[in-house]
């Protein structure tokens, strides 16, 4: 956020191979003469680079590496005097990489043609909040306090040997 900066922002989108689509943007908004807000977001989706089969050539029913990302942030900056500023930000994130596919090192297969006998996933979800307080005394000494909290959850499942047959 920018106190006294007026309302401004941006929006950007893109597209590409593998059904890659994305959008991001942000807007800064004055709330009062001493308070400003900023909202930002990011989203992206993309298909997998890989062709998967399950055990014995059966269809693979897990995620083969499709990407789904979504993130957002809201922030407020309060600057009641030149000496004091308080910045509060909260982020929310959902990062689904689908999987981190693997193939045996000595495999002679096409590196994008894989087999797997187990579900795969790579998903991160988290929220973060932080508050930063800056104060500059008349003598020029600067004081800063930073406090934060976060909560995260990561899920990771992999078939790292990249084979379609389970050993006995």
XYZ file of N, CA, C and O in Angstrom:
672
model
N 0.820 -1.203 0.000
C 0.000 0.000 0.000
C 0.863 1.266 0.000
O 1.955 1.264 0.553
N 0.340 2.319 -0.603
C 1.061 3.593 -0.659
C 0.123 4.679 -0.139
O -0.900 4.973 -0.767
N 0.456 5.252 1.010
C -0.337 6.348 1.562
C -0.083 7.574 0.693
O 1.054 7.934 0.407
N -1.165 8.215 0.240
C -1.040 9.395 -0.612
C -0.732 9.075 -2.061
O -0.446 9.969 -2.845
N -0.789 7.811 -2.441
C -0.432 7.416 -3.805
C -1.592 7.331 -4.767
O -1.397 7.010 -5.936
N -2.811 7.581 -4.292
C -3.971 7.494 -5.183
C -4.339 6.050 -5.486
O -3.731 5.112 -4.987
N -5.344 5.890 -6.329
C -5.781 4.553 -6.735
C -5.085 4.188 -8.029
O -5.138 4.934 -8.999
N -4.400 3.050 -8.029
C -3.761 2.561 -9.240
C -3.519 1.060 -9.091
O -3.599 0.518 -7.992
N -3.257 0.408 -10.192
C -3.016 -1.028 -10.166
C -2.660 -1.540 -11.537
O -2.357 -0.774 -12.449
N -2.717 -2.860 -11.673
C -2.407 -3.484 -12.958
C -3.137 -4.817 -13.056
O -3.562 -5.392 -12.049
N -3.255 -5.308 -14.265
C -3.842 -6.610 -14.542
C -3.043 -7.216 -15.686
O -2.771 -6.535 -16.686
N -2.633 -8.472 -15.535
C -1.814 -9.133 -16.550
C -2.319 -10.556 -16.731
O -2.582 -11.251 -15.747
N -2.467 -10.988 -17.960
C -2.897 -12.347 -18.244
C -1.982 -12.973 -19.266
O -1.268 -12.293 -19.994
N -1.992 -14.309 -19.339
C -1.161 -15.015 -20.305
C -1.761 -16.381 -20.630
O -2.624 -16.883 -19.928
N -1.282 -16.945 -21.703
C -1.681 -18.272 -22.130
C -0.553 -18.920 -22.889
O 0.324 -18.233 -23.413
N -0.540 -20.249 -22.922
C 0.536 -20.945 -23.609
C 0.225 -22.415 -23.820
O -0.911 -22.863 -23.641
N 1.257 -23.169 -24.175
C 1.134 -24.604 -24.396
C 0.633 -25.310 -23.139
O 0.758 -24.797 -22.033
N 0.130 -26.512 -23.331
C -0.371 -27.352 -22.240
C -1.506 -26.673 -21.483
O -1.620 -26.785 -20.269
N -2.331 -25.942 -22.195
C -3.481 -25.241 -21.621
C -3.043 -24.348 -20.461
O -3.693 -24.283 -19.422
N -1.914 -23.701 -20.618
C -1.398 -22.802 -19.580
C -2.139 -21.472 -19.656
O -2.110 -20.780 -20.667
N -2.851 -21.131 -18.585
C -3.578 -19.874 -18.488
C -3.269 -19.232 -17.146
O -3.195 -19.924 -16.126
N -3.079 -17.931 -17.141
C -2.783 -17.254 -15.885
C -3.304 -15.835 -15.866
O -3.550 -15.223 -16.911
N -3.485 -15.348 -14.654
C -3.957 -13.986 -14.446
C -3.393 -13.486 -13.129
O -3.383 -14.222 -12.130
N -2.895 -12.270 -13.131
C -2.444 -11.653 -11.893
C -2.751 -10.171 -11.937
O -2.912 -9.597 -13.006
N -2.856 -9.589 -10.756
C -3.144 -8.169 -10.695
C -3.073 -7.653 -9.283
O -2.942 -8.415 -8.320
N -3.153 -6.359 -9.172
C -3.125 -5.705 -7.866
C -3.749 -4.326 -8.006
O -3.761 -3.744 -9.091
N -4.265 -3.833 -6.890
C -4.797 -2.478 -6.858
C -4.436 -1.844 -5.517
O -4.539 -2.480 -4.472
N -3.931 -0.615 -5.574
C -3.665 0.199 -4.389
C -4.806 1.199 -4.261
O -5.191 1.818 -5.254
N -5.309 1.347 -3.027
C -6.458 2.241 -2.817
C -6.249 3.081 -1.563
O -5.908 2.541 -0.509
N -6.473 4.378 -1.668
C -6.453 5.193 -0.451
C -7.741 4.940 0.342
O -8.814 4.818 -0.241
N -7.606 4.817 1.661
C -8.779 4.673 2.524
C -9.045 6.003 3.224
O -10.179 6.422 3.380
N -7.963 6.662 3.628
C -8.047 7.999 4.224
C -6.717 8.691 3.962
O -5.871 8.164 3.236
N -6.513 9.850 4.564
C -5.247 10.584 4.375
C -4.058 9.852 4.978
O -2.917 10.073 4.580
N -4.318 8.942 5.940
C -3.233 8.242 6.630
C -3.283 6.725 6.464
O -2.426 6.028 6.987
N -4.261 6.222 5.741
C -4.447 4.771 5.603
C -4.644 4.399 4.138
O -5.425 5.037 3.425
N -3.919 3.351 3.698
C -4.037 2.858 2.328
C -4.140 1.335 2.359
O -3.667 0.687 3.287
N -4.741 0.774 1.321
C -4.891 -0.678 1.205
C -4.357 -1.129 -0.148
O -4.332 -0.366 -1.118
N -3.942 -2.385 -0.197
C -3.507 -3.002 -1.456
C -4.040 -4.431 -1.467
O -3.900 -5.171 -0.491
N -4.629 -4.795 -2.578
C -5.110 -6.165 -2.779
C -4.411 -6.695 -4.028
O -4.374 -6.018 -5.059
N -3.845 -7.907 -3.918
C -3.155 -8.521 -5.048
C -3.593 -9.978 -5.169
O -3.945 -10.613 -4.174
N -3.558 -10.505 -6.397
C -3.923 -11.902 -6.611
C -3.100 -12.489 -7.746
O -2.539 -11.778 -8.577
N -3.028 -13.816 -7.753
C -2.313 -14.561 -8.786
C -3.036 -15.887 -8.973
O -3.393 -16.554 -7.988
N -3.249 -16.295 -10.202
C -3.840 -17.593 -10.494
C -3.242 -18.166 -11.755
O -2.947 -17.429 -12.702
N -3.009 -19.473 -11.746
C -2.450 -20.121 -12.936
C -2.922 -21.573 -12.980
O -3.034 -22.231 -11.950
N -3.169 -22.046 -14.184
C -3.503 -23.442 -14.410
C -2.720 -23.918 -15.626
O -2.464 -23.146 -16.550
N -2.297 -25.172 -15.578
C -1.545 -25.733 -16.700
C -1.755 -27.245 -16.710
O -1.779 -27.887 -15.659
N -1.887 -27.810 -17.885
C -1.983 -29.260 -18.019
C -0.630 -29.905 -17.781
O 0.399 -29.249 -17.665
N -0.625 -31.222 -17.732
C 0.607 -31.976 -17.472
C 1.468 -32.085 -18.727
O 0.962 -32.120 -19.848
N 2.771 -32.182 -18.525
C 3.713 -32.443 -19.619
C 3.787 -33.944 -19.918
O 4.387 -34.351 -20.887
N 3.204 -34.770 -19.037
C 3.434 -36.210 -19.059
C 2.226 -36.999 -19.545
O 1.085 -36.628 -19.320
N 2.512 -38.142 -20.180
C 1.504 -39.140 -20.531
C 1.723 -40.302 -19.571
O 2.801 -40.894 -19.550
N 0.727 -40.604 -18.738
C 0.855 -41.638 -17.708
C 0.018 -42.860 -18.026
O -1.088 -42.739 -18.557
N 0.541 -44.016 -17.658
C -0.250 -45.240 -17.629
C -0.053 -45.878 -16.270
O 0.976 -45.676 -15.614
N -1.038 -46.634 -15.855
C -0.975 -47.343 -14.583
C -0.385 -48.728 -14.768
O 0.140 -49.065 -15.834
N -0.502 -49.577 -13.745
C 0.050 -50.934 -13.814
C -0.503 -51.718 -15.007
O -1.700 -51.684 -15.283
N 0.383 -52.363 -15.732
C -0.009 -53.196 -16.864
C -0.661 -52.433 -18.000
O -1.414 -52.986 -18.784
N -0.435 -51.133 -18.092
C -1.016 -50.309 -19.153
C -2.404 -49.796 -18.846
O -3.045 -49.186 -19.695
N -2.899 -50.037 -17.607
C -4.218 -49.549 -17.210
C -4.220 -48.020 -17.160
O -3.171 -47.391 -17.008
N -5.399 -47.411 -17.263
C -5.463 -45.943 -17.150
C -4.950 -45.473 -15.777
O -5.175 -46.136 -14.767
N -4.261 -44.368 -15.771
C -3.751 -43.775 -14.531
C -4.805 -42.797 -14.026
O -5.191 -41.884 -14.745
N -5.279 -42.986 -12.812
C -6.406 -42.189 -12.311
C -5.996 -41.079 -11.357
O -6.837 -40.317 -10.903
N -4.731 -40.941 -11.034
C -4.280 -39.870 -10.143
C -3.880 -38.649 -10.976
O -3.954 -38.676 -12.205
N -3.441 -37.585 -10.299
C -3.039 -36.366 -11.009
C -1.667 -36.568 -11.648
O -0.698 -36.821 -10.942
N -1.542 -36.429 -12.962
C -0.261 -36.644 -13.643
C 0.643 -35.415 -13.687
O 1.577 -35.379 -14.464
N 0.372 -34.430 -12.888
C 1.226 -33.250 -12.877
C 0.559 -31.997 -13.395
O 1.233 -31.090 -13.885
N -0.761 -31.913 -13.293
C -1.469 -30.692 -13.678
C -1.266 -29.638 -12.589
O -1.416 -29.932 -11.408
N -0.955 -28.420 -12.980
C -0.689 -27.342 -12.020
C -1.922 -26.473 -11.828
O -2.571 -26.084 -12.785
N -2.194 -26.146 -10.544
C -3.275 -25.227 -10.180
C -2.754 -24.340 -9.057
O -2.518 -24.832 -7.954
N -2.560 -23.077 -9.330
C -2.060 -22.132 -8.318
C -3.080 -21.024 -8.105
O -3.666 -20.515 -9.063
N -3.255 -20.629 -6.853
C -4.080 -19.467 -6.523
C -3.454 -18.814 -5.291
O -3.084 -19.502 -4.334
N -3.316 -17.507 -5.334
C -2.727 -16.790 -4.208
C -3.341 -15.401 -4.134
O -3.723 -14.822 -5.154
N -3.426 -14.893 -2.935
C -3.946 -13.549 -2.737
C -3.303 -12.893 -1.529
O -2.831 -13.580 -0.620
N -3.252 -11.587 -1.550
C -2.686 -10.837 -0.429
C -3.489 -9.568 -0.240
O -3.873 -8.918 -1.197
N -3.709 -9.237 1.014
C -4.311 -7.951 1.351
C -3.369 -7.280 2.342
O -2.798 -7.937 3.217
N -3.199 -5.995 2.179
C -2.316 -5.253 3.072
C -2.876 -3.876 3.373
O -3.591 -3.292 2.551
N -2.564 -3.387 4.557
C -2.952 -2.040 4.976
C -1.732 -1.332 5.526
O -0.972 -1.907 6.306
N -1.543 -0.087 5.124
C -0.471 0.752 5.655
C -1.106 1.961 6.322
O -1.869 2.703 5.700
N -0.794 2.120 7.592
C -1.273 3.263 8.369
C -0.068 4.111 8.707
O 0.901 3.626 9.282
N -0.094 5.372 8.318
C 1.015 6.303 8.563
C 0.434 7.589 9.140
O 0.254 8.583 8.426
N 0.145 7.572 10.477
C -0.481 8.744 11.083
C 0.460 9.944 11.213
O -0.002 11.080 11.274
N 1.776 9.676 11.261
C 2.782 10.751 11.315
C 3.960 10.328 10.447
O 4.060 9.176 10.036
N 4.871 11.245 10.186
C 6.081 10.907 9.438
C 6.943 9.921 10.211
O 7.678 9.130 9.631
N 6.849 9.928 11.536
C 7.705 9.081 12.369
C 7.179 7.651 12.530
O 7.942 6.731 12.779
N 5.857 7.441 12.395
C 5.255 6.138 12.684
C 4.564 5.555 11.460
O 3.803 6.246 10.778
N 4.838 4.275 11.205
C 4.090 3.550 10.169
C 3.819 2.132 10.655
O 4.650 1.521 11.323
N 2.629 1.652 10.313
C 2.216 0.298 10.679
C 1.748 -0.392 9.398
O 0.825 0.082 8.730
N 2.393 -1.513 9.058
C 2.066 -2.268 7.857
C 1.572 -3.656 8.259
O 2.284 -4.407 8.926
N 0.343 -3.999 7.860
C -0.240 -5.311 8.120
C -0.518 -5.983 6.788
O -1.085 -5.381 5.881
N -0.072 -7.262 6.644
C -0.297 -8.018 5.407
C -0.731 -9.441 5.744
O -0.224 -10.039 6.691
N -1.645 -9.969 4.952
C -2.042 -11.370 5.062
C -2.029 -11.995 3.670
O -2.567 -11.422 2.729
N -1.389 -13.169 3.571
C -1.309 -13.938 2.323
C -2.078 -15.240 2.479
O -1.981 -15.894 3.524
N -2.771 -15.640 1.430
C -3.414 -16.948 1.339
C -2.895 -17.609 0.073
O -2.894 -16.978 -0.992
N -2.451 -18.860 0.177
C -1.878 -19.533 -0.983
C -2.360 -20.971 -1.100
O -2.466 -21.686 -0.096
N -2.639 -21.393 -2.338
C -2.999 -22.761 -2.679
C -2.135 -23.113 -3.882
O -2.325 -22.558 -4.974
N -1.148 -23.983 -3.682
C -0.191 -24.317 -4.731
C -0.246 -25.816 -4.998
O 0.354 -26.613 -4.274
N -0.972 -26.211 -6.032
C -1.133 -27.616 -6.379
C -0.285 -27.900 -7.613
O -0.645 -27.524 -8.732
N 0.855 -28.557 -7.406
C 1.728 -28.937 -8.511
C 1.298 -30.249 -9.153
O 1.942 -30.713 -10.088
N 0.240 -30.860 -8.633
C -0.245 -32.118 -9.179
C 0.613 -33.278 -8.751
O 0.179 -34.165 -8.044
N 1.864 -33.290 -9.153
C 2.793 -34.366 -8.809
C 4.195 -33.954 -9.227
O 4.375 -32.997 -9.974
N 5.157 -34.695 -8.718
C 6.545 -34.573 -9.175
C 6.896 -35.922 -9.809
O 7.507 -36.778 -9.173
N 6.483 -36.161 -11.055
C 6.657 -37.467 -11.681
C 8.119 -37.885 -11.781
O 9.022 -37.055 -11.876
N 8.316 -39.205 -11.766
C 9.671 -39.765 -11.832
C 9.699 -40.945 -12.792
O 8.671 -41.547 -13.086
N 10.878 -41.276 -13.266
C 11.112 -42.420 -14.126
C 12.446 -43.017 -13.697
O 13.347 -42.266 -13.299
N 12.608 -44.329 -13.760
C 13.909 -44.899 -13.374
C 15.046 -44.282 -14.180
O 14.890 -44.001 -15.372
N 16.191 -44.097 -13.535
C 17.349 -43.477 -14.184
C 17.771 -44.242 -15.422
O 18.123 -43.666 -16.442
N 17.731 -45.557 -15.348
C 18.195 -46.357 -16.480
C 17.084 -46.672 -17.486
O 17.249 -47.511 -18.353
N 15.975 -45.977 -17.392
C 14.843 -46.213 -18.289
C 15.187 -45.783 -19.703
O 15.827 -44.767 -19.933
N 14.740 -46.587 -20.655
C 14.932 -46.249 -22.069
C 13.678 -45.627 -22.662
O 13.611 -45.348 -23.849
N 12.658 -45.410 -21.807
C 11.404 -44.809 -22.263
C 11.578 -43.335 -22.572
O 12.520 -42.702 -22.111
N 10.636 -42.824 -23.343
C 10.541 -41.381 -23.538
C 10.373 -40.732 -22.158
O 9.572 -41.199 -21.350
N 11.091 -39.679 -21.877
C 11.056 -39.088 -20.534
C 9.706 -38.458 -20.184
O 9.448 -38.132 -19.034
N 8.810 -38.295 -21.138
C 7.490 -37.751 -20.857
C 6.404 -38.825 -20.915
O 5.230 -38.526 -20.804
N 6.805 -40.086 -21.125
C 5.907 -41.233 -21.161
C 6.190 -42.069 -19.924
O 7.162 -42.821 -19.895
N 5.363 -41.941 -18.890
C 5.669 -42.545 -17.593
C 4.622 -43.553 -17.159
O 3.484 -43.523 -17.616
N 5.037 -44.433 -16.257
C 4.125 -45.376 -15.622
C 4.213 -45.162 -14.117
O 5.242 -44.721 -13.598
N 3.126 -45.469 -13.433
C 3.122 -45.343 -11.967
C 2.081 -46.290 -11.398
O 1.061 -46.567 -12.029
N 2.347 -46.796 -10.204
C 1.409 -47.694 -9.555
C 0.888 -47.118 -8.242
O 0.337 -47.829 -7.426
N 1.083 -45.837 -8.041
C 0.635 -45.198 -6.809
C 0.177 -43.786 -7.125
O 0.652 -43.171 -8.079
N -0.747 -43.276 -6.314
C -1.160 -41.883 -6.525
C -0.013 -40.926 -6.240
O 0.877 -41.227 -5.444
N -0.052 -39.777 -6.901
C 0.968 -38.759 -6.694
C 0.282 -37.424 -6.414
O -0.773 -37.137 -6.974
N 0.888 -36.631 -5.571
C 0.361 -35.290 -5.313
C 1.463 -34.423 -4.733
O 2.413 -34.916 -4.122
N 1.328 -33.130 -4.940
C 2.250 -32.135 -4.399
C 1.428 -30.865 -4.174
O 1.200 -30.104 -5.108
N 0.940 -30.691 -2.961
C 0.005 -29.605 -2.658
C 0.450 -28.857 -1.408
O 0.718 -29.465 -0.373
N 0.546 -27.538 -1.519
C 0.863 -26.668 -0.386
C -0.284 -25.685 -0.206
O -0.729 -25.067 -1.171
N -0.728 -25.546 1.043
C -1.752 -24.559 1.395
C -1.256 -23.821 2.622
O -0.829 -24.457 3.596
N -1.309 -22.492 2.583
C -0.872 -21.762 3.764
C -1.485 -20.374 3.848
O -1.978 -19.829 2.877
N -1.428 -19.854 5.059
C -1.852 -18.484 5.341
C -0.758 -17.862 6.197
O -0.197 -18.517 7.073
N -0.414 -16.620 5.907
C 0.601 -15.883 6.668
C 0.070 -14.494 6.977
O -0.534 -13.860 6.115
N 0.347 -14.032 8.181
C 0.001 -12.664 8.572
C 1.213 -12.045 9.237
O 1.881 -12.697 10.046
N 1.483 -10.804 8.901
C 2.596 -10.102 9.545
C 2.199 -8.651 9.815
O 1.387 -8.074 9.103
N 2.797 -8.114 10.876
C 2.626 -6.703 11.228
C 4.013 -6.131 11.468
O 4.790 -6.689 12.257
N 4.324 -5.050 10.773
C 5.611 -4.363 10.962
C 5.328 -2.938 11.412
O 4.592 -2.209 10.749
N 5.930 -2.572 12.520
C 5.777 -1.218 13.061
C 7.154 -0.553 13.037
O 8.121 -1.095 13.577
N 7.226 0.601 12.388
C 8.467 1.390 12.337
C 8.225 2.733 13.010
O 7.190 3.377 12.768
N 9.181 3.128 13.835
C 9.105 4.433 14.491
C 10.496 5.062 14.490
O 11.476 4.422 14.870
N 10.571 6.319 14.042
C 11.838 7.036 14.045
C 11.760 8.169 15.054
O 10.923 9.063 14.944
N 12.646 8.096 16.044
C 12.677 9.137 17.082
C 13.308 10.411 16.524
O 13.979 10.381 15.486
N 13.094 11.508 17.216
C 13.627 12.806 16.795
C 15.146 12.771 16.665
O 15.722 13.477 15.837
N 15.808 11.909 17.451
C 17.270 11.806 17.406
C 17.761 11.055 16.166
O 18.957 10.997 15.915
N 16.830 10.460 15.398
C 17.215 9.695 14.214
C 17.302 8.193 14.473
O 17.481 7.420 13.536
N 17.179 7.780 15.730
C 17.193 6.355 16.054
C 15.890 5.727 15.549
O 14.803 6.258 15.782
N 16.019 4.609 14.844
C 14.852 3.928 14.287
C 14.567 2.659 15.073
O 15.469 1.866 15.346
N 13.304 2.480 15.423
C 12.849 1.280 16.110
C 11.944 0.501 15.160
O 11.160 1.102 14.424
N 12.065 -0.810 15.195
C 11.222 -1.648 14.332
C 10.773 -2.870 15.120
O 11.559 -3.506 15.806
N 9.495 -3.204 14.965
C 8.933 -4.420 15.548
C 8.259 -5.201 14.429
O 7.474 -4.640 13.659
N 8.587 -6.479 14.337
C 7.967 -7.340 13.336
C 7.384 -8.550 14.051
O 8.089 -9.247 14.775
N 6.098 -8.770 13.862
C 5.418 -9.933 14.423
C 4.733 -10.667 13.282
O 4.233 -10.045 12.348
N 4.701 -11.993 13.368
C 4.094 -12.763 12.283
C 3.508 -14.066 12.813
O 3.895 -14.553 13.874
N 2.583 -14.605 12.031
C 1.971 -15.901 12.313
C 1.740 -16.574 10.971
O 1.425 -15.926 9.983
N 1.926 -17.902 10.952
C 1.613 -18.631 9.732
C 1.134 -20.033 10.057
O 1.431 -20.576 11.116
N 0.365 -20.573 9.145
C -0.104 -21.957 9.247
C 0.006 -22.544 7.851
O -0.450 -21.933 6.875
N 0.594 -23.728 7.759
C 0.802 -24.339 6.450
C 0.493 -25.825 6.507
O 0.571 -26.450 7.559
N 0.137 -26.361 5.353
C -0.113 -27.783 5.214
C 0.467 -28.214 3.880
O 0.167 -27.621 2.847
N 1.302 -29.243 3.910
C 1.906 -29.774 2.700
C 1.526 -31.233 2.545
O 1.618 -32.003 3.506
N 1.101 -31.605 1.359
C 0.810 -32.994 1.028
C 1.754 -33.397 -0.088
O 1.872 -32.693 -1.090
N 2.432 -34.510 0.102
C 3.360 -34.993 -0.924
C 3.254 -36.509 -1.001
O 3.469 -37.202 -0.010
N 2.861 -37.019 -2.154
C 2.829 -38.452 -2.419
C 3.572 -38.675 -3.730
O 3.382 -37.921 -4.680
N 4.402 -39.717 -3.778
C 5.178 -39.942 -4.992
C 5.405 -41.423 -5.231
O 5.435 -42.224 -4.305
N 5.569 -41.763 -6.491
C 5.996 -43.088 -6.923
C 7.376 -42.867 -7.533
O 7.522 -42.778 -8.743
N 8.373 -42.726 -6.674
C 9.701 -42.297 -7.138
C 10.454 -43.324 -7.963
O 11.375 -42.968 -8.677
N 10.061 -44.606 -7.865
C 10.759 -45.563 -8.726
C 10.188 -45.576 -10.139
O 10.754 -46.144 -11.046
N 9.026 -44.905 -10.320
C 8.457 -44.743 -11.656
C 8.085 -46.039 -12.326
O 8.088 -46.121 -13.546
N 7.785 -47.075 -11.565
C 7.414 -48.340 -12.177
C 5.931 -48.597 -12.013
O 5.297 -48.057 -11.120
N 5.394 -49.440 -12.864
C 3.972 -49.754 -12.813
C 3.698 -51.082 -12.109
O 2.588 -51.522 -12.034
N 4.720 -51.760 -11.651
C 4.544 -53.055 -10.996
C 5.097 -52.968 -9.582
O 6.232 -52.569 -9.364
N 4.286 -53.365 -8.611
C 4.745 -53.388 -7.205
C 5.527 -54.674 -6.964
O 5.065 -55.757 -7.308
N 6.696 -54.561 -6.334
C 7.439 -55.801 -6.022
C 6.732 -56.570 -4.905
O 6.054 -55.984 -4.082
N 6.911 -57.910 -4.906
C 6.312 -58.759 -3.856
C 7.097 -58.666 -2.570
O 8.227 -58.541 -2.481
